[in-house]
Amino acid sequence: MRVLRYLFRMIRAVLTVCLIFVSAMAGHSSKFEELDKPPEGARKGQMLLGGYFSMGYPQGKVLDAENDFVKDYSYEISDDIYKLLWVSHLSFSYGASYEYMPIDHLGVKARLGRMFLVQRTRFGSEYENWREILYDEYSILVGPSLHTTTRKRWDFTLTPFIGYVMADYTPTPIAKKLIADYDAGQPKDVSTYAAGAELNFTGYFSGGLFITFGFDWQVRFLDFGGGFILEREGLVFFPGGRDSRIYSYSFIFSAGYAFSH
């Protein structure tokens, strides 16, 4: 896994250099004299380079198993104060995106980024809560981007994605941290294929700036190999579970610059 992760970092570095090179070439051939003119929206020959951030809610059978594994455990927060150990999950992602439009209304978009799921306790705002990373990935996603307008200051786009992720899943991280005499073991390599879709509203501004707001849906097809062998006081974590899908429903924001040639 360490060798693969080093290899993936090398691939990311190469892709980053290529992305910089492509954007530099785009900038070289761009019509910079038009940057102070009223913005023109999506159209043939346009390139969009930017960054994105998303936050949302994940679901999946393995996440349900995370809740079931700890929900009846009473944790001593302080002297004579006990709370049931409930957990919740949030998904976060960030990265870079690049799109090229060979024709009006249609582009080819790529996203290179990181997504992770955070597991946190639900003791309430009046008590200290703990947070641990449950799932961590690096991804490469590509897909066609469908635009509803041409040469307007606003646009709605739909982009279905497919791709590959290199990821680790760390089972029951909160239980490992807060439950005495329990060891969750090592993370599992769950590198896999991925799919998803992004629906957003885009606004174009003078100077080439664009900003988008939208909704992002992602799914990961996780394979845990031989499953898990984790027990706590007679409870078995995810019994018989060898695989699970994780769905993520997120709000996404991105910004960047649009160039044309």
mmCIF file with all atom_site columns, C-alpha atoms in Angstrom, residues 69 171-172 175-176 179-185 228-239:
data_model
loop_
_atom_site.group_PDB
_atom_site.id
_atom_site.type_symbol
_atom_site.label_atom_id
_atom_site.label_alt_id
_atom_site.label_comp_id
_atom_site.label_asym_id
_atom_site.label_entity_id
_atom_site.label_seq_id
_atom_site.pdbx_PDB_ins_code
_atom_site.Cartn_x
_atom_site.Cartn_y
_atom_site.Cartn_z
_atom_site.occupancy
_atom_site.B_iso_or_equiv
_atom_site.pdbx_formal_charge
_atom_site.auth_seq_id
_atom_site.auth_comp_id
_atom_site.auth_asym_id
_atom_site.auth_atom_id
_atom_site.pdbx_PDB_model_num
ATOM 1  C CA . PHE A 1 69  ? -21.232 -0.919 17.290 1.00 0.00 ? 69  PHE A CA 1
ATOM 2  C CA . PRO A 1 171 ? -12.955 0.920  11.206 1.00 0.00 ? 171 PRO A CA 1
ATOM 3  C CA . THR A 1 172 ? -14.456 2.193  14.476 1.00 0.00 ? 172 THR A CA 1
ATOM 4  C CA . ALA A 1 175 ? -14.478 3.316  19.648 1.00 0.00 ? 175 ALA A CA 1
ATOM 5  C CA . LYS A 1 176 ? -10.725 2.795  19.488 1.00 0.00 ? 176 LYS A CA 1
ATOM 6  C CA . ILE A 1 179 ? -13.514 2.556  24.717 1.00 0.00 ? 179 ILE A CA 1
ATOM 7  C CA . ALA A 1 180 ? -11.062 0.950  27.120 1.00 0.00 ? 180 ALA A CA 1
ATOM 8  C CA . ASP A 1 181 ? -9.382  -2.338 26.149 1.00 0.00 ? 181 ASP A CA 1
ATOM 9  C CA . TYR A 1 182 ? -10.479 -2.106 22.535 1.00 0.00 ? 182 TYR A CA 1
ATOM 10 C CA . ASP A 1 183 ? -8.173  -2.013 19.503 1.00 0.00 ? 183 ASP A CA 1
ATOM 11 C CA . ALA A 1 184 ? -9.688  -1.449 16.060 1.00 0.00 ? 184 ALA A CA 1
ATOM 12 C CA . GLY A 1 185 ? -6.629  -2.672 14.193 1.00 0.00 ? 185 GLY A CA 1
ATOM 13 C CA . PHE A 1 228 ? -13.575 -7.453 9.718  1.00 0.00 ? 228 PHE A CA 1
ATOM 14 C CA . ILE A 1 229 ? -12.793 -9.455 12.848 1.00 0.00 ? 229 ILE A CA 1
ATOM 15 C CA . LEU A 1 230 ? -13.622 -6.893 15.524 1.00 0.00 ? 230 LEU A CA 1
ATOM 16 C CA . GLU A 1 231 ? -15.508 -7.572 18.747 1.00 0.00 ? 231 GLU A CA 1
ATOM 17 C CA . ARG A 1 232 ? -16.465 -5.573 21.823 1.00 0.00 ? 232 ARG A CA 1
ATOM 18 C CA . GLU A 1 233 ? -18.269 -7.128 24.781 1.00 0.00 ? 233 GLU A CA 1
ATOM 19 C CA . GLY A 1 234 ? -19.881 -9.738 22.576 1.00 0.00 ? 234 GLY A CA 1
ATOM 20 C CA . LEU A 1 235 ? -20.750 -7.301 19.784 1.00 0.00 ? 235 LEU A CA 1
ATOM 21 C CA . VAL A 1 236 ? -19.337 -8.025 16.338 1.00 0.00 ? 236 VAL A CA 1
ATOM 22 C CA . PHE A 1 237 ? -18.597 -5.144 13.980 1.00 0.00 ? 237 PHE A CA 1
ATOM 23 C CA . PHE A 1 238 ? -20.286 -5.461 10.564 1.00 0.00 ? 238 PHE A CA 1
ATOM 24 C CA . PRO A 1 239 ? -20.761 -9.249 10.807 1.00 0.00 ? 239 PRO A CA 1
#
